[in-house]
Amino acid sequence: MAAIGRKKMAHSQKHPHGRHPHPSYQKPKQDDERYCHPLGTGFRPAFHALWHLHVLQIVDKLSEYGGEPWEGAASVAMGNKNTGKKAVSQRKDKGDTDTQVPVPPRPARIALIDTPVDYKHPNLCGAMDTGLMRDFSHTAHGEFLRFKDGNENKGDKYFLDADVKSRAWLGDKASKQNTDLAKAIVAEIEHGHSSERPFRVFGAHGTAVAGLIGARPTSICFREPAFLRGLKHENGEIIDDVVLSSADWLPLPYCGINPFCRIVPISISAAPSASMLRSAVEYAKLVEPDIVVIADSWDRPRDRAKPLSKDAQQMQEEENKLWDRLHEDFMDLCQETIVLCAAGNEDLSHPVYPASACTDPHGPWAVGACDDKGEDLSYSPTQTTVIGHHGWMIKTLSTELPRFDREDGERKIDPWAAIDKDLDPPRLTGREFPARDIVTTDLPRQAGYNPSPYQYPEEDENDQYDNDQYYEIGSLFTRFAGTSASVAIAAGIVSLIPEDKRKAINRENTQPIEQRDKLVKLFDWHTANDLFNSDNAPKAK
């Protein structure tokens, strides 16, 4: 597996969230071979897990993690107003009028419409706005995250002061609206949940996307998986206290593209209905995000084969009406904020829905996948074709998928992958395979894309120590591929542009083909400023 970042980080025995280690935790004896894990080498070339940060010009050096994009975002996150300019936010004042008022800049707010994000992941703790996080996968109007001691439990490490304030702000805004969703939000804030607590299943996809966007460095309690502790006896006398299972605080310097942003997970199921998506889109408008990320396709009935029976055709027509109303709501959202959609991994000629709406001047941006040289990856829609069809599509880094090349016999695009003759031949042959993968956060322990080999004890809400122990760090991370990874990276890059300058070019004044030189290349920090920084907007004709 790719090595997690090797930056040396100073860390104390105190947990970063303010809690002290359990008294039974023992510091490992690093100079004793019995307490060392065996090290091995894999078949693939080693690479830094955060290599993409340097390629995308987010950081100057991986050894220092410093650079222009992060400096500005860190200044906002720390409340530094001495930025030289007073930001004029595009957010409206609390009176909900059309008047723009100067307000202090806030960390970028990114709404993620995806499967439920594991907000308990160590590298995501603090990155999620749990005050605004809302799950629409169970109820029509969704519900907030439930905490052990009520809505405003400031002692809960997952519910920060900023999250308390954001929920209060949302309640105040919702109280001035007369929609069913707004009424449900106000009722929930004032009276609590009306239904039983549902069984929550976190999504590996949403967790991976969130990590690429805004994960931040942290530390975990790492326990050596050698479940043996006791006293060594010799001739009936106790001569040593043997502790083979020891624990210590282990730094995890992994971070996303913008470790200073706040992500608002808007949770949906893996196969959402039109009504579920309409509620999610309506809520996305309500929380006033700077960017909305949609990293999966939405399966519209009209995109499927037409049914044979008349009854089935009539049912599909009724479904199409619901999806048409959803499309109208979605396009309204695109006019209010920047919406980035994964272009899909299914069709090379055009993006999947809703990314396919990128042909509309007021629609979303489709995001495809490419290597570090800007070449389309084998599964990503061909960008030049999409642009030729008037689609606004950008492309950035992701992981290439191993494909067996039937044309050249036993030669493979990926020389380290197993040969599978049932796989389709790759679209692009004769090109060097990009050996570096995109690494991101995964559902910890035995769930997710990269499950742990160890059997963890079941979580106990009343035991803050058992929940925080890890026997390995492999299950915390995973390789991630597809345009889902690309759209997460693109969103993180755009979110680093200062709020007072973050605005997409006016697509009414130009055509994608006219901006081809800016579009047909790797979407990195400089390309993002060409397309989403108002200082670089093209002149109106």
Coordinates of C-alpha atoms in Angstrom, one line a residue:
M1 CA 0.0 0.0 0.0
A2 CA 1.1 3.5 -0.6
A3 CA 3.1 5.0 2.2
I4 CA 1.1 7.5 4.3
G5 CA 2.9 10.9 4.4
R6 CA 6.3 10.8 6.0
K7 CA 6.3 14.3 7.4
K8 CA 7.5 14.3 11.0
M9 CA 4.9 15.7 13.3
A10 CA 5.4 16.6 16.9
H11 CA 2.7 15.0 19.1
S12 CA 2.1 14.7 22.8
Q13 CA 0.5 12.0 24.9
K14 CA -2.6 14.1 25.0
H15 CA -5.3 13.4 22.4
P16 CA -5.8 16.3 19.9
H17 CA -9.4 16.6 21.0
G18 CA -8.4 17.3 24.6
R19 CA -8.9 13.8 26.2
H20 CA -6.1 12.0 28.0
P21 CA -5.1 8.4 27.2
H22 CA -6.6 5.6 29.3
P23 CA -4.4 4.8 32.4
S24 CA -3.8 1.3 31.1
Y25 CA -2.2 2.5 27.9
Q26 CA 1.5 1.6 27.8
K27 CA 4.2 3.3 25.7
P28 CA 5.7 0.8 23.3
K29 CA 9.4 0.0 23.7
Q30 CA 10.7 1.0 20.3
D31 CA 14.2 -0.4 20.9
D32 CA 12.8 -3.9 21.5
E33 CA 12.4 -6.2 18.5
R34 CA 9.4 -7.9 20.1
Y35 CA 7.4 -4.6 19.8
C36 CA 8.2 -3.9 16.1
H37 CA 5.9 -4.7 13.2
P38 CA 7.6 -6.5 10.3
L39 CA 8.2 -4.4 7.3
G40 CA 7.9 -5.6 3.7
T41 CA 8.1 -4.3 0.1
G42 CA 5.2 -4.6 -2.4
F43 CA 5.4 -5.2 -6.1
R44 CA 4.4 -1.7 -7.2
P45 CA 6.7 1.2 -7.0
A46 CA 6.4 3.2 -3.7
F47 CA 4.9 6.7 -3.8
H48 CA 3.8 9.4 -1.4
A49 CA 0.2 9.2 -0.5
L50 CA -0.2 12.9 -1.0
W51 CA 1.7 13.1 -4.2
H52 CA -1.2 14.8 -5.9
L53 CA -0.9 17.9 -3.7
H54 CA 2.4 18.7 -5.3
V55 CA 1.4 17.9 -8.8
L56 CA -1.7 20.1 -8.5
Q57 CA 0.5 23.0 -7.1
I58 CA -1.3 23.0 -3.8
V59 CA 1.9 22.7 -1.8
D60 CA 5.4 23.7 -2.9
K61 CA 7.1 20.7 -1.2
L62 CA 5.6 17.6 0.3
S63 CA 8.2 17.8 3.1
E64 CA 6.9 21.2 4.2
Y65 CA 3.3 21.3 3.2
G66 CA 3.4 25.0 2.5
G67 CA 2.1 27.0 -0.4
E68 CA 0.0 30.0 -1.5
P69 CA -3.3 28.1 -1.7
W70 CA -3.2 26.9 1.9
E71 CA -1.9 30.2 3.3
G72 CA -5.0 32.1 2.3
A73 CA -7.4 29.4 3.5
A74 CA -5.5 29.0 6.8
S75 CA -5.8 32.8 7.4
V76 CA -9.6 32.6 7.0
A77 CA -9.9 29.5 9.1
M78 CA -7.9 31.1 12.0
G79 CA -10.0 34.3 11.8
N80 CA -7.1 36.5 10.5
K81 CA -8.7 39.7 9.2
N82 CA -5.4 41.3 8.2
T83 CA -5.5 40.0 4.6
G84 CA -5.0 43.4 3.1
K85 CA -8.5 43.5 1.5
K86 CA -11.9 43.5 3.1
A87 CA -13.9 40.7 1.6
V88 CA -17.4 41.4 0.3
S89 CA -19.3 38.1 0.6
Q90 CA -21.8 37.0 -2.0
R91 CA -23.9 35.7 0.9
K92 CA -27.0 37.7 1.8
D93 CA -27.6 39.2 5.2
K94 CA -29.9 37.7 7.7
G95 CA -32.8 39.9 6.4
D96 CA -32.7 37.8 3.3
T97 CA -32.7 40.8 1.1
D98 CA -30.9 41.4 -2.2
T99 CA -28.5 43.8 -0.6
Q100 CA -24.9 42.5 -0.3
V101 CA -23.2 43.6 2.9
P102 CA -19.5 43.3 3.8
V103 CA -19.1 40.4 6.1
P104 CA -16.0 38.6 7.4
P105 CA -14.9 35.7 5.1
R106 CA -15.7 32.2 6.3
P107 CA -14.0 28.9 5.6
A108 CA -15.4 27.5 2.3
R109 CA -18.6 25.6 2.8
I110 CA -18.9 22.5 0.5
A111 CA -22.2 20.6 0.3
L112 CA -21.6 17.0 -0.6
I113 CA -24.7 15.1 -1.9
D114 CA -23.6 11.5 -1.5
T115 CA -23.9 8.4 0.7
P116 CA -23.6 9.0 4.5
V117 CA -20.1 10.2 5.5
D118 CA -18.4 8.6 8.5
Y119 CA -17.9 11.8 10.5
K120 CA -16.2 9.8 13.2
H121 CA -13.2 9.0 10.9
P122 CA -10.1 10.5 12.7
N123 CA -9.0 12.6 9.7
L124 CA -12.6 13.9 9.1
C125 CA -13.3 15.0 12.7
G126 CA -13.7 18.7 12.5
A127 CA -14.0 18.8 8.8
M128 CA -17.7 17.9 8.8
D129 CA -20.2 20.6 9.8
T130 CA -22.3 18.3 12.0
G131 CA -24.6 21.1 12.8
L132 CA -25.8 21.2 9.2
M133 CA -25.2 17.6 8.3
R134 CA -28.6 16.1 7.3
D135 CA -29.6 12.6 6.2
F136 CA -32.4 12.2 3.6
S137 CA -32.0 8.4 3.1
H138 CA -34.6 7.5 5.8
T139 CA -37.3 10.2 5.9
A140 CA -38.8 12.6 3.3
H141 CA -37.5 15.8 5.0
G142 CA -34.4 14.3 6.4
E143 CA -33.0 14.5 9.9
F144 CA -30.1 16.0 11.7
L145 CA -27.3 13.9 13.3
R146 CA -28.3 12.7 16.7
F147 CA -26.0 13.2 19.7
K148 CA -26.1 11.4 23.0
D149 CA -27.2 14.4 25.1
G150 CA -29.4 16.5 22.8
N151 CA -28.8 18.9 20.0
E152 CA -26.3 21.2 21.7
N153 CA -23.9 18.9 23.5
K154 CA -20.8 21.1 23.4
G155 CA -18.9 18.3 25.2
D156 CA -19.2 16.0 22.2
K157 CA -16.0 16.0 20.2
Y158 CA -18.0 15.7 17.0
F159 CA -20.2 18.7 17.7
L160 CA -18.0 21.8 17.8
D161 CA -19.0 25.3 18.8
A162 CA -19.0 26.3 15.2
D163 CA -21.5 23.5 14.5
V164 CA -23.8 24.7 17.3
K165 CA -23.8 28.2 15.7
S166 CA -24.4 26.9 12.2
R167 CA -27.4 24.9 13.3
A168 CA -28.8 28.0 15.2
W169 CA -28.2 30.1 12.0
L170 CA -30.1 27.5 9.9
G171 CA -33.0 27.4 12.4
D172 CA -33.3 31.1 12.2
K173 CA -33.3 31.1 8.5
A174 CA -35.8 28.2 8.2
S175 CA -38.2 29.9 10.6
K176 CA -38.7 32.7 8.0
Q177 CA -39.7 30.2 5.2
N178 CA -42.9 28.4 4.7
T179 CA -41.8 25.2 2.9
D180 CA -42.4 21.7 4.3
L181 CA -38.7 21.2 4.7
A182 CA -38.2 24.5 6.6
K183 CA -41.0 23.6 8.9
A184 CA -39.6 20.1 9.6
I185 CA -36.2 21.7 10.4
V186 CA -37.6 24.2 12.8
A187 CA -39.8 21.5 14.5
E188 CA -36.8 19.2 14.9
I189 CA -34.6 21.9 16.4
E190 CA -37.3 23.0 18.8
H191 CA -38.9 19.7 19.8
G192 CA -36.3 17.1 18.9
H193 CA -36.7 14.0 16.7
S194 CA -40.2 12.6 16.1
S195 CA -39.1 9.2 15.0
E196 CA -37.0 6.4 16.5
R197 CA -33.3 6.5 15.9
P198 CA -32.6 4.7 12.6
F199 CA -29.8 2.2 12.1
R200 CA -27.1 4.3 10.5
V201 CA -24.9 2.7 7.9
F202 CA -22.0 5.0 6.7
G203 CA -21.1 4.9 3.0
A204 CA -17.6 4.2 1.8
H205 CA -18.1 6.3 -1.3
G206 CA -19.2 9.4 0.6
T207 CA -16.4 9.0 3.1
A208 CA -13.8 8.7 0.4
V209 CA -15.0 11.8 -1.5
A210 CA -15.1 13.8 1.7
G211 CA -11.6 12.8 2.7
L212 CA -10.2 13.9 -0.7
I213 CA -11.9 17.3 -0.3
G214 CA -11.1 18.3 3.3
A215 CA -9.5 15.7 5.5
R216 CA -7.0 17.1 8.1
P217 CA -4.0 15.7 10.0
T218 CA -4.6 14.2 13.4
S219 CA -3.4 11.5 15.8
I220 CA -4.9 8.2 16.9
C221 CA -4.4 5.8 19.7
F222 CA -2.6 2.9 18.0
R223 CA -2.5 -0.4 19.9
E224 CA -0.1 -3.1 18.9
P225 CA -2.3 -6.1 17.9
A226 CA -0.6 -8.6 20.2
F227 CA -3.3 -9.4 22.7
L228 CA -1.0 -10.7 25.5
R229 CA -0.4 -9.0 28.8
G230 CA 0.7 -10.5 32.1
L231 CA 3.5 -11.3 34.5
K232 CA 6.5 -13.4 33.8
H233 CA 7.2 -16.0 36.4
E234 CA 10.5 -17.8 37.0
N235 CA 11.0 -20.3 39.9
G236 CA 7.8 -19.1 41.4
E237 CA 8.9 -15.4 41.5
I238 CA 7.6 -12.5 39.5
I239 CA 10.6 -11.0 37.7
D240 CA 9.0 -8.8 35.0
D241 CA 5.8 -7.2 34.0
V242 CA 5.4 -8.3 30.4
V243 CA 3.3 -6.0 28.1
L244 CA 3.2 -7.1 24.5
S245 CA 0.1 -5.1 23.7
S246 CA 1.0 -1.5 24.0
A247 CA -0.6 1.8 22.8
D248 CA 0.7 5.2 21.9
W249 CA -0.5 8.3 20.0
L250 CA 0.3 7.9 16.3
P251 CA 0.3 10.9 14.0
L252 CA -1.8 10.6 10.8
P253 CA -0.5 13.5 8.6
Y254 CA -3.0 12.7 5.8
C255 CA -5.0 15.7 4.5
G256 CA -7.3 16.6 1.7
I257 CA -7.0 19.3 -0.9
N258 CA -8.5 21.9 1.5
P259 CA -8.0 20.9 5.1
F260 CA -9.5 24.3 6.2
C261 CA -12.9 23.9 4.6
R262 CA -16.2 22.7 6.2
I263 CA -18.1 20.0 4.5
V264 CA -21.9 19.7 4.8
P265 CA -22.8 16.0 4.1
I266 CA -26.3 15.8 2.6
S267 CA -26.9 12.1 2.7
I268 CA -28.9 10.0 0.2
S269 CA -29.1 6.3 -0.5
A270 CA -27.0 4.6 -3.2
A271 CA -30.1 4.5 -5.4
P272 CA -32.0 7.7 -4.7
S273 CA -35.5 8.4 -5.9
A274 CA -36.5 11.7 -7.5
S275 CA -38.3 12.8 -4.4
M276 CA -35.3 12.1 -2.2
L277 CA -33.0 14.0 -4.5
R278 CA -35.5 17.0 -4.6
S279 CA -35.3 17.2 -0.8
A280 CA -31.5 17.0 -0.9
V281 CA -31.3 19.7 -3.6
E282 CA -33.7 22.0 -1.7
Y283 CA -31.7 21.6 1.4
A284 CA -28.5 22.3 -0.5
K285 CA -30.0 25.7 -1.4
L286 CA -31.0 26.4 2.1
V287 CA -27.5 26.0 3.7
E288 CA -25.9 28.4 1.1
P289 CA -22.9 26.4 0.1
D290 CA -20.0 27.9 -1.8
I291 CA -19.7 24.7 -3.8
V292 CA -21.9 21.6 -4.3
V293 CA -20.3 18.3 -5.1
I294 CA -22.2 15.4 -6.8
A295 CA -19.8 12.5 -7.2
D296 CA -22.2 9.9 -8.6
S297 CA -24.7 9.5 -11.4
W298 CA -28.5 9.8 -10.9
D299 CA -30.4 7.0 -12.7
R300 CA -33.2 8.7 -14.6
P301 CA -36.0 6.5 -16.1
R302 CA -35.7 8.3 -19.4
D303 CA -32.1 7.1 -19.7
R304 CA -33.1 3.4 -19.5
A305 CA -34.6 1.3 -22.3
K306 CA -38.2 1.9 -23.0
P307 CA -40.4 -0.7 -21.4
L308 CA -42.5 -3.0 -23.7
S309 CA -45.9 -3.0 -21.9
K310 CA -48.2 0.0 -22.0
D311 CA -48.7 0.0 -18.2
A312 CA -44.9 0.1 -17.6
Q313 CA -44.6 2.9 -20.2
Q314 CA -47.3 4.9 -18.3
M315 CA -45.5 4.4 -15.0
Q316 CA -42.2 5.5 -16.6
E317 CA -43.9 8.7 -17.9
E318 CA -45.2 9.5 -14.4
E319 CA -41.6 9.0 -13.1
N320 CA -40.3 11.2 -15.8
K321 CA -42.5 14.0 -14.6
L322 CA -41.0 13.8 -11.1
W323 CA -37.5 13.8 -12.6
D324 CA -38.3 16.8 -14.8
R325 CA -39.3 18.7 -11.6
L326 CA -36.0 17.6 -10.0
H327 CA -34.1 18.8 -13.0
E328 CA -35.7 22.3 -12.7
D329 CA -34.7 22.4 -9.0
F330 CA -31.2 21.3 -9.8
M331 CA -30.8 23.9 -12.5
D332 CA -31.9 26.6 -10.0
L333 CA -29.2 25.4 -7.6
C334 CA -26.6 25.7 -10.4
Q335 CA -27.5 29.3 -10.9
E336 CA -27.1 30.0 -7.2
T337 CA -23.7 28.4 -6.6
I338 CA -20.9 26.4 -8.2
V339 CA -22.0 22.8 -8.9
L340 CA -19.4 20.2 -9.8
C341 CA -20.5 16.7 -11.0
A342 CA -18.6 13.6 -11.8
A343 CA -18.6 13.0 -15.6
G344 CA -19.0 9.2 -15.0
N345 CA -17.1 6.1 -15.9
E346 CA -19.7 4.5 -18.2
D347 CA -19.8 6.3 -21.6
L348 CA -16.8 7.8 -23.4
S349 CA -19.0 10.0 -25.7
H350 CA -20.9 12.1 -23.1
P351 CA -21.2 12.5 -19.3
V352 CA -23.8 10.8 -17.2
Y353 CA -26.6 12.7 -15.6
P354 CA -26.6 15.2 -13.9
A355 CA -23.1 16.1 -15.3
S356 CA -24.7 15.9 -18.8
A357 CA -26.5 19.2 -18.0
C358 CA -23.0 20.9 -18.5
T359 CA -24.1 21.8 -22.0
D360 CA -26.5 24.4 -20.5
P361 CA -24.8 27.8 -19.9
H362 CA -26.4 27.8 -16.5
G363 CA -25.7 24.2 -15.7
P364 CA -23.1 22.3 -13.7
W365 CA -19.5 21.6 -14.5
A366 CA -18.6 18.1 -15.5
V367 CA -15.4 16.7 -14.1
G368 CA -13.4 14.0 -15.9
A369 CA -10.3 12.0 -15.0
C370 CA -6.8 12.4 -16.3
D371 CA -3.2 11.6 -15.5
D372 CA -0.5 14.1 -14.4
K373 CA 0.1 15.0 -18.1
G374 CA -3.5 15.9 -18.7
E375 CA -4.3 12.8 -20.8
D376 CA -7.8 11.3 -20.4
L377 CA -7.8 8.1 -18.4
S378 CA -9.3 5.0 -20.0
Y379 CA -12.7 5.2 -18.4
S380 CA -13.3 9.0 -18.5
P381 CA -15.5 10.6 -21.2
T382 CA -13.4 12.0 -23.9
Q383 CA -13.1 15.7 -23.0
T384 CA -12.6 17.0 -26.6
T385 CA -15.8 15.2 -27.6
V386 CA -17.8 16.7 -24.8
I387 CA -16.4 20.2 -25.5
G388 CA -17.3 19.7 -29.2
H389 CA -20.9 19.1 -28.0
H390 CA -20.9 22.4 -26.1
G391 CA -20.2 20.8 -22.8
W392 CA -18.3 22.6 -20.0
M393 CA -16.0 19.9 -18.8
I394 CA -12.7 20.1 -16.8
K395 CA -10.5 17.1 -15.9
T396 CA -8.1 16.4 -13.0
L397 CA -6.2 13.5 -11.3
S398 CA -7.6 10.1 -10.5
T399 CA -6.4 6.5 -10.4
E400 CA -6.1 4.5 -13.6
L401 CA -7.9 1.1 -13.7
P402 CA -6.0 -2.1 -14.7
R403 CA -7.2 -3.4 -18.0
F404 CA -6.0 -6.4 -19.9
D405 CA -4.8 -5.5 -23.4
R406 CA -6.0 -8.3 -25.8
E407 CA -4.5 -6.7 -28.8
D408 CA -0.9 -7.3 -27.6
G409 CA -1.4 -10.8 -26.1
E410 CA 0.0 -10.9 -22.6
R411 CA 1.1 -7.3 -22.3
K412 CA -0.8 -5.3 -19.7
I413 CA -1.4 -1.6 -19.3
D414 CA -0.7 -2.1 -15.6
P415 CA 2.4 -4.3 -15.3
W416 CA 1.7 -5.0 -11.7
A417 CA -1.9 -6.2 -12.1
A418 CA -3.1 -9.8 -12.5
I419 CA -4.1 -10.9 -16.0
D420 CA -7.8 -11.1 -16.4
K421 CA -8.8 -12.0 -20.0
D422 CA -12.5 -11.2 -19.2
L423 CA -11.8 -7.5 -18.9
D424 CA -12.5 -5.3 -21.9
P425 CA -9.4 -4.0 -23.7
P426 CA -8.4 -0.5 -22.6
R427 CA -9.3 2.5 -24.8
L428 CA -5.7 3.8 -24.8
T429 CA -2.9 1.5 -25.6
G430 CA 0.9 2.0 -25.9
R431 CA 0.9 4.6 -23.1
E432 CA 2.8 4.3 -19.9
F433 CA 0.6 3.3 -17.0
P434 CA 0.4 5.9 -14.2
A435 CA 1.7 3.9 -11.2
R436 CA 0.6 6.4 -8.5
D437 CA -2.9 5.9 -7.0
I438 CA -5.1 8.5 -5.4
V439 CA -5.3 7.6 -1.7
T440 CA -8.2 8.9 0.5
T441 CA -10.1 8.1 3.7
D442 CA -12.1 4.9 4.1
L443 CA -14.6 3.5 6.6
P444 CA -12.3 2.4 9.4
R445 CA -12.0 -1.2 10.7
Q446 CA -13.9 -3.9 9.0
A447 CA -16.1 -1.9 6.7
G448 CA -15.3 0.0 3.5
Y449 CA -13.2 -0.6 0.5
N450 CA -10.1 -1.7 2.5
P451 CA -11.3 -3.7 5.5
S452 CA -9.1 -4.5 8.4
P453 CA -8.0 -8.1 9.0
Y454 CA -8.5 -7.6 12.8
Q455 CA -11.8 -8.2 14.7
Y456 CA -12.6 -5.0 16.5
P457 CA -14.9 -4.9 19.5
E458 CA -18.3 -3.5 19.0
E459 CA -18.6 0.2 19.6
D460 CA -19.9 1.3 23.0
E461 CA -21.1 4.9 23.1
N462 CA -20.2 5.1 26.8
D463 CA -16.6 4.0 26.4
Q464 CA -14.6 6.8 24.8
Y465 CA -11.4 4.8 24.8
D466 CA -12.4 1.6 23.1
N467 CA -14.0 3.6 20.3
D468 CA -10.7 5.4 19.7
Q469 CA -8.3 2.5 19.5
Y470 CA -6.9 1.2 16.2
Y471 CA -4.9 -2.0 15.7
E472 CA -3.7 -0.8 12.2
I473 CA -4.0 2.2 10.0
G474 CA -4.5 0.4 6.7
S475 CA -8.3 0.3 7.0
L476 CA -8.4 4.1 7.5
F477 CA -7.3 4.7 3.9
T478 CA -7.9 3.3 0.5
R479 CA -7.0 3.8 -3.1
F480 CA -9.8 5.6 -4.9
A481 CA -10.5 5.8 -8.6
G482 CA -13.1 7.1 -11.1
T483 CA -14.4 10.5 -11.8
S484 CA -15.7 10.5 -8.3
A485 CA -12.1 11.1 -7.1
S486 CA -11.6 13.7 -9.8
V487 CA -14.6 15.8 -8.8
A488 CA -13.6 15.7 -5.1
I489 CA -10.1 17.0 -6.0
A490 CA -11.6 19.7 -8.3
A491 CA -14.0 20.9 -5.6
G492 CA -11.1 21.1 -3.1
I493 CA -9.0 23.2 -5.5
V494 CA -11.9 25.6 -6.3
S495 CA -12.7 26.0 -2.6
L496 CA -9.1 27.4 -2.0
I497 CA -9.8 30.4 -4.1
P498 CA -10.7 33.4 -1.8
E499 CA -14.4 33.8 -1.3
D500 CA -14.5 37.3 -2.7
K501 CA -13.0 36.2 -5.9
R502 CA -14.5 32.7 -6.3
K503 CA -16.8 32.9 -9.2
A504 CA -17.0 30.8 -12.4
I505 CA -16.6 32.4 -15.7
N506 CA -19.8 33.7 -17.3
R507 CA -20.6 30.9 -19.7
E508 CA -23.2 33.1 -21.5
N509 CA -20.5 35.2 -22.9
T510 CA -18.4 32.4 -24.4
Q511 CA -18.4 28.8 -25.7
P512 CA -16.4 25.8 -24.4
I513 CA -14.5 25.6 -27.7
E514 CA -13.4 29.2 -27.2
Q515 CA -12.0 28.3 -23.8
R516 CA -10.4 25.1 -25.0
D517 CA -6.9 26.1 -24.0
K518 CA -8.0 26.5 -20.4
L519 CA -10.1 23.4 -20.4
V520 CA -8.1 20.7 -22.2
K521 CA -5.3 20.3 -19.6
L522 CA -4.8 19.2 -16.0
F523 CA -7.1 21.1 -13.7
D524 CA -4.7 22.4 -11.1
W525 CA -4.3 25.5 -9.0
H526 CA -3.5 27.8 -11.9
T527 CA -6.1 26.4 -14.2
A528 CA -8.7 26.8 -11.4
N529 CA -7.8 30.4 -11.1
D530 CA -8.2 30.8 -14.9
L531 CA -11.8 29.5 -14.8
F532 CA -13.1 30.3 -11.3
N533 CA -11.3 33.5 -10.2
S534 CA -13.3 36.6 -11.1
D535 CA -10.0 38.5 -11.6
N536 CA -9.4 36.4 -14.7
A537 CA -12.9 36.4 -16.2
P538 CA -13.0 36.9 -20.0
K539 CA -14.2 40.2 -21.2
A540 CA -17.8 40.4 -22.4
K541 CA -18.2 40.7 -26.1

